[in-house]
Amino acid sequence: MNSDTDEDWRRPGPTPEQRRLDVYTGLAATVLALFSLTLARSAGAFLLGPPPSGPEQIFWTVAVTLPLIWRRRFPAAVTLVVSIAFIAAQARSAPETQLASWALFAALYTLGAWGRERRLSRRLRIGVIATMFLWLGVYYATTYTTIPPDAFARAVGPVPPLLAAMVNGVLVNGLYFGFAYFFGETAWLAARRQHEVQARAEELRRSQAEIREHAVVGERVRIARELHDVVAHHVSVMGVQASAARRVFDKDPVKARAALSAIEETARTAVDELRRMLGLLRARDGGPDRPDQPGPAGVDQIAAVVERAREAGLRATIGVYGDPAPLPESVSQAAYRVAQEAVTNTLKHAEGATALDVRIRYLAHEVEVDVTDDGRATRPANADGLGLVGMRERVATHGGALEVGPRAGGGWRVRARFPLPLPVGRPA
């Protein structure tokens, strides 16, 4: 864990429930301390010397324990008050020492666990502990001359009795204050780690929400692209066929009826494709999946796109070169949509176009779709148009390359290359 981060982080203050618990705990400790004082006075256990008056004994007992009701709200102030009251009570020979010692322990622990300013709480704890050992030394020095001659009459160990008593006192106090310091640090580090876990969990939730949002946006873009490809192509074909029917309606009813039939077939195809797309979306959203739902359009249906262009009045041709290989469904669909969008652009934007040539090339490691026409663009190509963006995204998704632009000899060209996955065991 980074030490700079540790110093900068502040533990959040106690909750209302924790504050109420501190009040109950402090009051309970005070009541128990008063009860312990009563027992000590009743037993005559005045270990620190002649005690002060009864009211003063009660005062020091309450002064050491009652501040615990604010221990987590004001840990530094409570530690100072309890420490000063503890030393003063011992200096005045107040007989209650058991609950007072635990109150001092709780104050030091709470300062380590809940101190807002990390450096301040550390320095304050070290200062209090050092002061307590200094007070212990003063106590030994001032009470040395009052030890009765027969105080160590039963001593039998190898260590001088006075030295043994002093070392024992230092050892006990060292363990006492050491545990208070250690447990406070441990509690603070546990709270720090819990904060980090919660922060990372919240960051993960936000990240997941962003991913879901991006997925929704991506799905909407995909749906918009699919709808654009389907509707634009078929509506463009129907528009060209309707225009042709209108021109020959009176002169050549046979051609007019053929154009109208083509419009009917194109409309039916468009509706079928839209129904297929909506069926896929319902299945993805958890709706019932229709077993008779047709599969997504692929390379094998590019010929139908060329046929519709032919019916719209273009001299449309299609050629397949190389050995046809089975394509992944996503690649096949992307190739079909690129060809469909290119034919749609010819019908909509290529002024004076009379010929359309579609070529599908199966190469060693890729499949290529090449669509050319002999028309003139009615407006500059919009690189940000939904159609071109859709083609570019479809090709880029599969790691391919897209070329769109005018041909040197006139007309327009769209060429897309899709890399193919290598068969298992086949060298690159």
Coordinates of C-alpha atoms in Angstrom, one line a residue:
M1 CA 0.0 0.0 0.0
N2 CA 1.3 3.4 -0.9
S3 CA 2.4 5.4 2.2
D4 CA 1.5 8.7 0.7
T5 CA -2.0 7.4 0.0
D6 CA -2.2 6.1 3.6
E7 CA -1.3 9.5 5.0
D8 CA -3.8 11.4 2.8
W9 CA -6.8 9.0 3.4
R10 CA -9.1 10.0 6.2
R11 CA -11.4 7.4 7.7
P12 CA -15.0 8.5 7.5
G13 CA -16.5 9.4 10.9
P14 CA -18.7 7.1 12.9
T15 CA -22.2 6.4 11.9
P16 CA -25.2 7.5 14.1
E17 CA -25.5 3.9 15.3
Q18 CA -21.8 3.8 16.3
R19 CA -22.2 7.1 18.1
R20 CA -25.1 5.7 20.1
L21 CA -23.1 2.6 20.9
D22 CA -20.2 4.7 22.2
V23 CA -22.6 6.6 24.5
Y24 CA -23.9 3.3 25.9
T25 CA -20.4 1.9 26.2
G26 CA -19.1 5.0 28.0
L27 CA -22.0 5.1 30.4
A28 CA -21.6 1.4 31.1
A29 CA -17.8 1.8 31.8
T30 CA -18.5 4.7 34.1
V31 CA -21.1 2.7 36.1
L32 CA -18.7 -0.3 36.3
A33 CA -15.9 2.0 37.4
L34 CA -18.0 3.5 40.2
F35 CA -18.9 -0.1 41.3
S36 CA -15.3 -1.1 41.2
L37 CA -14.5 2.0 43.3
T38 CA -17.1 0.9 45.9
L39 CA -15.6 -2.5 46.1
A40 CA -12.0 -1.1 46.5
R41 CA -13.1 1.2 49.3
S42 CA -15.1 -1.6 50.9
A43 CA -12.0 -3.9 50.8
G44 CA -9.6 -1.2 51.9
A45 CA -7.5 -1.8 48.7
F46 CA -5.7 1.5 48.6
L47 CA -2.7 0.3 46.6
L48 CA -1.4 3.8 45.7
G49 CA -1.4 5.2 49.2
P50 CA -3.9 7.0 51.4
P51 CA -6.9 8.0 49.2
P52 CA -8.4 11.5 48.9
S53 CA -11.9 12.3 50.0
G54 CA -14.9 10.3 48.7
P55 CA -16.2 13.0 46.3
E56 CA -12.7 13.5 44.8
Q57 CA -12.4 9.7 44.3
I58 CA -15.7 9.7 42.4
F59 CA -14.6 12.7 40.4
W60 CA -11.4 11.1 39.2
T61 CA -13.2 7.8 38.4
V62 CA -15.8 9.6 36.3
A63 CA -13.2 11.9 34.7
V64 CA -11.2 8.8 33.4
T65 CA -14.1 6.8 32.0
L66 CA -17.0 9.1 31.0
P67 CA -15.1 10.7 28.1
L68 CA -15.4 7.4 26.3
I69 CA -18.9 8.4 25.1
W70 CA -17.2 10.6 22.5
R71 CA -14.2 8.3 21.7
R72 CA -15.0 7.9 18.0
R73 CA -16.3 11.4 17.4
F74 CA -13.3 13.1 19.0
P75 CA -10.6 10.5 19.4
A76 CA -7.6 12.9 19.9
A77 CA -9.4 15.0 22.5
V78 CA -10.7 12.0 24.4
T79 CA -7.2 10.5 24.5
L80 CA -5.7 13.7 25.9
V81 CA -8.5 14.0 28.5
V82 CA -8.4 10.4 29.6
S83 CA -4.5 10.4 29.8
I84 CA -4.4 13.6 31.9
A85 CA -7.2 12.4 34.2
F86 CA -5.4 9.0 34.5
I87 CA -2.1 10.5 35.6
A88 CA -3.8 13.0 37.9
A89 CA -6.0 10.2 39.5
Q90 CA -2.9 8.1 40.3
A91 CA -1.0 11.2 41.5
R92 CA -3.9 11.7 43.9
S93 CA -3.9 8.0 44.9
A94 CA -7.5 7.4 43.6
P95 CA -8.1 3.7 44.5
E96 CA -10.0 2.8 41.2
T97 CA -7.3 1.5 38.8
Q98 CA -8.9 -1.4 36.9
L99 CA -11.5 0.3 34.8
A100 CA -9.3 3.4 34.5
S101 CA -6.6 1.3 32.8
W102 CA -9.1 -0.2 30.4
A103 CA -10.4 3.3 29.6
L104 CA -6.9 4.5 28.8
F105 CA -6.4 1.4 26.6
A106 CA -9.7 2.1 24.7
A107 CA -8.8 5.7 24.2
L108 CA -5.3 4.9 22.7
Y109 CA -6.8 2.1 20.5
T110 CA -9.6 4.4 19.2
L111 CA -7.2 7.2 18.4
G112 CA -5.2 4.7 16.3
A113 CA -8.3 3.3 14.6
W114 CA -10.3 6.4 14.0
G115 CA -7.9 9.4 14.1
R116 CA -8.6 11.7 11.2
E117 CA -5.1 13.2 10.9
R118 CA -2.8 10.2 10.5
R119 CA 0.4 11.9 11.5
L120 CA -1.2 13.7 14.4
S121 CA -2.7 10.5 15.8
R122 CA 0.6 8.7 15.5
R123 CA 2.6 11.4 17.2
L124 CA -0.1 11.9 19.9
R125 CA -0.1 8.2 20.8
I126 CA 3.6 8.0 20.9
G127 CA 3.7 11.1 23.1
V128 CA 1.1 9.7 25.5
I129 CA 2.9 6.4 25.8
A130 CA 6.2 8.2 26.4
T131 CA 4.5 10.4 29.0
M132 CA 3.1 7.3 30.7
F133 CA 6.6 5.7 31.0
L134 CA 7.9 9.0 32.3
W135 CA 5.2 9.0 34.9
L136 CA 6.1 5.4 35.8
G137 CA 9.7 6.5 36.3
V138 CA 8.6 9.4 38.5
Y139 CA 6.4 7.1 40.5
Y140 CA 9.2 4.7 41.1
A141 CA 11.5 7.5 42.1
T142 CA 9.1 9.1 44.5
T143 CA 7.9 5.9 46.2
Y144 CA 11.4 4.3 46.5
T145 CA 12.0 5.7 50.0
T146 CA 8.6 4.6 51.3
I147 CA 9.0 0.9 50.6
P148 CA 8.9 -1.0 54.0
P149 CA 12.0 -2.9 55.0
D150 CA 10.1 -6.2 55.0
A151 CA 8.4 -5.7 51.6
F152 CA 10.6 -8.3 49.9
A153 CA 11.0 -10.6 52.9
R154 CA 9.8 -13.6 50.9
A155 CA 11.9 -12.9 47.7
V156 CA 13.9 -16.0 46.7
G157 CA 14.8 -15.4 43.0
P158 CA 18.2 -14.6 41.6
V159 CA 17.3 -11.0 40.6
P160 CA 17.4 -8.3 43.2
P161 CA 13.8 -7.8 44.3
L162 CA 13.5 -4.1 43.7
L163 CA 15.0 -4.4 40.2
A164 CA 12.6 -7.4 39.5
A165 CA 9.6 -5.3 40.5
M166 CA 10.7 -2.4 38.3
V167 CA 11.4 -4.5 35.3
N168 CA 8.1 -6.3 35.7
G169 CA 6.3 -3.0 35.8
V170 CA 8.0 -1.8 32.7
L171 CA 7.3 -5.1 30.9
V172 CA 3.6 -5.1 31.8
N173 CA 3.2 -1.5 30.7
G174 CA 5.2 -2.1 27.5
L175 CA 2.8 -5.0 26.5
Y176 CA -0.2 -2.9 27.6
F177 CA 0.7 0.1 25.5
G178 CA 2.1 -1.9 22.7
F179 CA -1.1 -3.9 22.2
A180 CA -3.1 -0.6 22.3
Y181 CA -1.0 0.9 19.6
F182 CA -0.8 -2.3 17.5
F183 CA -4.6 -3.0 17.6
G184 CA -5.4 0.6 16.7
E185 CA -3.1 0.4 13.6
T186 CA -4.6 -2.9 12.6
A187 CA -8.1 -1.6 12.8
W188 CA -7.2 1.5 10.8
L189 CA -5.5 -0.6 8.1
A190 CA -8.6 -2.9 7.9
A191 CA -10.8 0.1 7.4
R192 CA -8.5 1.4 4.7
R193 CA -8.5 -1.9 2.9
Q194 CA -12.3 -2.1 3.2
H195 CA -12.5 1.4 1.7
E196 CA -10.3 0.3 -1.2
V197 CA -12.4 -2.8 -1.8
Q198 CA -15.6 -0.7 -1.8
A199 CA -14.0 1.9 -4.1
R200 CA -12.9 -0.8 -6.5
A201 CA -16.2 -2.5 -6.4
E202 CA -17.9 0.9 -7.2
E203 CA -15.4 1.5 -10.0
L204 CA -16.2 -2.0 -11.3
R205 CA -19.9 -1.3 -11.2
R206 CA -19.4 2.0 -13.0
S207 CA -17.2 0.3 -15.6
Q208 CA -19.8 -2.4 -16.1
A209 CA -22.5 0.2 -16.5
E210 CA -20.4 2.0 -19.1
I211 CA -19.8 -1.2 -20.9
R212 CA -23.5 -2.0 -20.9
E213 CA -24.2 1.5 -22.2
H214 CA -21.6 1.2 -24.9
A215 CA -23.0 -2.1 -25.9
V216 CA -26.5 -0.6 -26.1
V217 CA -25.2 2.3 -28.2
G218 CA -23.3 -0.2 -30.4
E219 CA -26.4 -2.3 -30.8
R220 CA -28.4 0.8 -31.8
V221 CA -25.8 1.7 -34.3
R222 CA -25.8 -1.8 -35.7
I223 CA -29.6 -1.8 -36.0
A224 CA -29.5 1.6 -37.7
R225 CA -26.9 0.3 -40.1
E226 CA -28.9 -2.8 -40.9
L227 CA -32.1 -0.9 -41.3
H228 CA -30.3 1.6 -43.6
D229 CA -28.9 -1.2 -45.7
V230 CA -32.2 -3.0 -46.1
V231 CA -34.5 0.0 -46.5
A232 CA -32.2 2.2 -48.7
H233 CA -31.4 -0.6 -51.1
H234 CA -34.9 -1.9 -51.6
V235 CA -36.5 1.5 -51.6
S236 CA -34.0 2.7 -54.2
V237 CA -34.7 -0.3 -56.4
M238 CA -38.4 0.3 -56.1
G239 CA -38.0 4.0 -56.9
V240 CA -36.1 3.2 -60.1
Q241 CA -38.6 0.5 -61.1
A242 CA -41.5 2.8 -60.4
S243 CA -40.0 5.5 -62.5
A244 CA -39.5 3.1 -65.3
A245 CA -43.1 1.9 -65.1
R246 CA -44.4 5.4 -65.2
R247 CA -42.4 6.2 -68.3
V248 CA -43.6 3.2 -70.3
F249 CA -47.1 2.8 -68.6
D250 CA -48.9 4.1 -71.7
K251 CA -46.5 3.0 -74.4
D252 CA -45.6 -0.5 -73.3
P253 CA -48.0 -2.0 -70.8
V254 CA -46.0 -5.3 -70.8
K255 CA -42.9 -3.6 -69.5
A256 CA -44.9 -1.5 -67.1
R257 CA -46.4 -4.7 -65.6
A258 CA -43.0 -6.3 -65.4
A259 CA -41.7 -3.2 -63.5
L260 CA -44.7 -3.3 -61.2
S261 CA -44.1 -7.0 -60.5
A262 CA -40.5 -6.3 -59.7
I263 CA -41.6 -3.6 -57.3
E264 CA -43.9 -6.1 -55.7
E265 CA -41.1 -8.7 -55.4
T266 CA -38.7 -6.1 -54.0
A267 CA -41.2 -4.9 -51.4
R268 CA -41.8 -8.5 -50.3
T269 CA -38.1 -9.1 -50.0
A270 CA -37.7 -5.9 -48.0
V271 CA -40.5 -6.9 -45.6
D272 CA -39.0 -10.4 -45.2
E273 CA -35.6 -9.0 -44.3
L274 CA -37.1 -6.5 -41.9
R275 CA -39.1 -9.3 -40.3
R276 CA -35.9 -11.4 -40.0
M277 CA -34.1 -8.6 -38.3
L278 CA -36.9 -7.9 -35.9
G279 CA -37.1 -11.7 -35.2
L280 CA -33.4 -11.8 -34.3
L281 CA -33.7 -8.7 -32.1
R282 CA -36.7 -10.4 -30.2
A283 CA -34.7 -13.5 -29.8
R284 CA -31.7 -11.5 -28.4
D285 CA -34.0 -9.7 -26.0
G286 CA -35.3 -13.0 -24.6
G287 CA -38.4 -13.2 -26.8
P288 CA -39.6 -16.4 -28.5
D289 CA -37.3 -17.6 -31.2
R290 CA -39.1 -18.7 -34.4
P291 CA -37.6 -21.9 -35.8
D292 CA -38.7 -20.9 -39.3
Q293 CA -36.8 -17.6 -39.2
P294 CA -34.6 -17.4 -42.2
G295 CA -30.9 -17.0 -41.6
P296 CA -28.9 -13.8 -42.2
A297 CA -28.1 -12.8 -45.8
G298 CA -24.7 -13.9 -47.1
V299 CA -22.5 -13.9 -50.2
D300 CA -24.7 -16.4 -51.9
Q301 CA -27.5 -13.8 -52.0
I302 CA -25.4 -11.1 -53.8
A303 CA -26.7 -12.5 -57.1
A304 CA -30.3 -11.5 -56.0
V305 CA -29.1 -8.0 -55.4
V306 CA -27.6 -7.9 -58.9
E307 CA -30.8 -9.3 -60.3
R308 CA -32.8 -6.5 -58.7
A309 CA -30.4 -3.9 -60.2
R310 CA -30.9 -5.6 -63.5
E311 CA -34.6 -5.3 -63.1
A312 CA -34.1 -1.6 -62.3
G313 CA -32.7 -1.1 -65.8
L314 CA -28.9 -1.6 -65.4
R315 CA -26.8 -3.9 -67.4
A316 CA -25.7 -5.8 -64.2
T317 CA -23.3 -8.7 -64.2
I318 CA -21.8 -10.8 -61.5
G319 CA -18.7 -12.9 -61.6
V320 CA -17.2 -15.4 -59.1
Y321 CA -13.5 -16.0 -59.4
G322 CA -11.4 -18.6 -57.6
D323 CA -12.6 -21.6 -55.7
P324 CA -15.5 -20.7 -53.5
A325 CA -14.7 -21.5 -49.9
P326 CA -17.0 -21.6 -46.9
L327 CA -17.0 -18.3 -45.1
P328 CA -17.7 -17.5 -41.5
E329 CA -21.3 -16.3 -41.2
S330 CA -20.2 -12.8 -40.0
V331 CA -17.8 -12.4 -42.9
S332 CA -20.4 -13.6 -45.4
Q333 CA -23.0 -11.2 -44.1
A334 CA -20.6 -8.3 -44.0
A335 CA -19.6 -9.0 -47.7
Y336 CA -23.3 -9.1 -48.7
R337 CA -24.0 -5.8 -46.9
V338 CA -21.1 -4.1 -48.6
A339 CA -22.2 -5.3 -52.0
Q340 CA -25.8 -4.3 -51.3
E341 CA -24.7 -0.8 -50.1
A342 CA -22.5 -0.3 -53.2
V343 CA -25.4 -1.3 -55.5
T344 CA -27.7 1.0 -53.6
N345 CA -25.3 3.9 -54.0
T346 CA -25.2 3.3 -57.8
L347 CA -28.9 3.4 -58.0
K348 CA -29.3 6.5 -55.9
H349 CA -26.3 8.6 -56.7
A350 CA -24.6 7.5 -60.0
E351 CA -26.0 9.8 -62.6
G352 CA -26.2 8.2 -66.1
A353 CA -25.1 4.8 -64.9
T354 CA -26.0 2.0 -67.4
A355 CA -23.7 -0.8 -66.3
L356 CA -22.9 -2.4 -63.0
D357 CA -20.3 -5.1 -62.5
V358 CA -20.0 -7.1 -59.3
R359 CA -17.1 -9.5 -58.8
I360 CA -16.4 -11.9 -56.0
R361 CA -12.9 -13.1 -55.8
Y362 CA -11.8 -16.0 -53.5
L363 CA -8.0 -15.5 -53.0
A364 CA -5.5 -17.5 -51.0
H365 CA -6.1 -15.8 -47.7
E366 CA -9.0 -13.4 -48.3
V367 CA -12.3 -12.9 -50.1
E368 CA -12.8 -9.7 -52.2
V369 CA -16.0 -8.0 -53.2
D370 CA -15.5 -5.6 -56.1
V371 CA -18.5 -3.4 -57.3
T372 CA -18.0 -0.9 -60.2
D373 CA -20.3 1.2 -62.3
D374 CA -20.0 3.7 -65.2
G375 CA -22.0 6.5 -63.8
R376 CA -21.1 10.0 -62.5
A377 CA -21.6 10.9 -58.9
T378 CA -24.4 13.4 -58.4
R379 CA -22.8 14.8 -55.3
P380 CA -19.4 14.5 -53.5
A381 CA -19.0 11.4 -51.4
N382 CA -19.9 12.0 -47.8
A383 CA -17.3 10.1 -45.7
D384 CA -19.5 10.5 -42.7
G385 CA -22.6 9.2 -44.4
L386 CA -24.2 6.2 -42.7
G387 CA -23.8 4.0 -45.7
L388 CA -20.0 4.6 -46.0
V389 CA -19.5 4.5 -42.3
G390 CA -21.4 1.2 -42.1
M391 CA -19.3 -0.3 -44.9
R392 CA -16.1 0.9 -43.2
E393 CA -17.1 -0.5 -39.8
R394 CA -18.1 -3.9 -41.2
V395 CA -14.8 -4.2 -43.0
A396 CA -12.7 -2.9 -40.1
T397 CA -14.5 -5.3 -37.7
H398 CA -13.0 -8.2 -39.6
G399 CA -9.6 -6.7 -40.1
G400 CA -10.1 -6.0 -43.8
A401 CA -9.5 -3.1 -46.1
L402 CA -12.0 -0.9 -48.0
E403 CA -11.5 1.2 -51.1
V404 CA -14.2 3.7 -52.2
G405 CA -13.8 6.3 -54.9
P406 CA -13.9 7.2 -58.6
R407 CA -12.2 5.0 -61.1
A408 CA -9.5 6.3 -63.4
G409 CA -11.5 5.4 -66.5
G410 CA -14.8 6.9 -65.2
G411 CA -17.4 5.5 -62.9
W412 CA -17.3 4.5 -59.2
R413 CA -15.7 1.6 -57.4
V414 CA -16.2 -0.1 -54.1
R415 CA -13.7 -2.8 -53.2
A416 CA -13.6 -4.6 -49.9
R417 CA -11.2 -7.4 -48.8
F418 CA -11.9 -9.6 -45.9
P419 CA -9.1 -11.9 -44.5
L420 CA -10.1 -15.5 -44.0
P421 CA -9.1 -17.7 -41.0
L422 CA -6.5 -20.3 -41.9
P423 CA -7.6 -23.9 -41.7
V424 CA -6.0 -25.9 -38.9
G425 CA -2.7 -27.3 -40.0
R426 CA -2.4 -24.9 -43.0
P427 CA 0.8 -22.8 -43.0
A428 CA 0.4 -19.0 -43.3

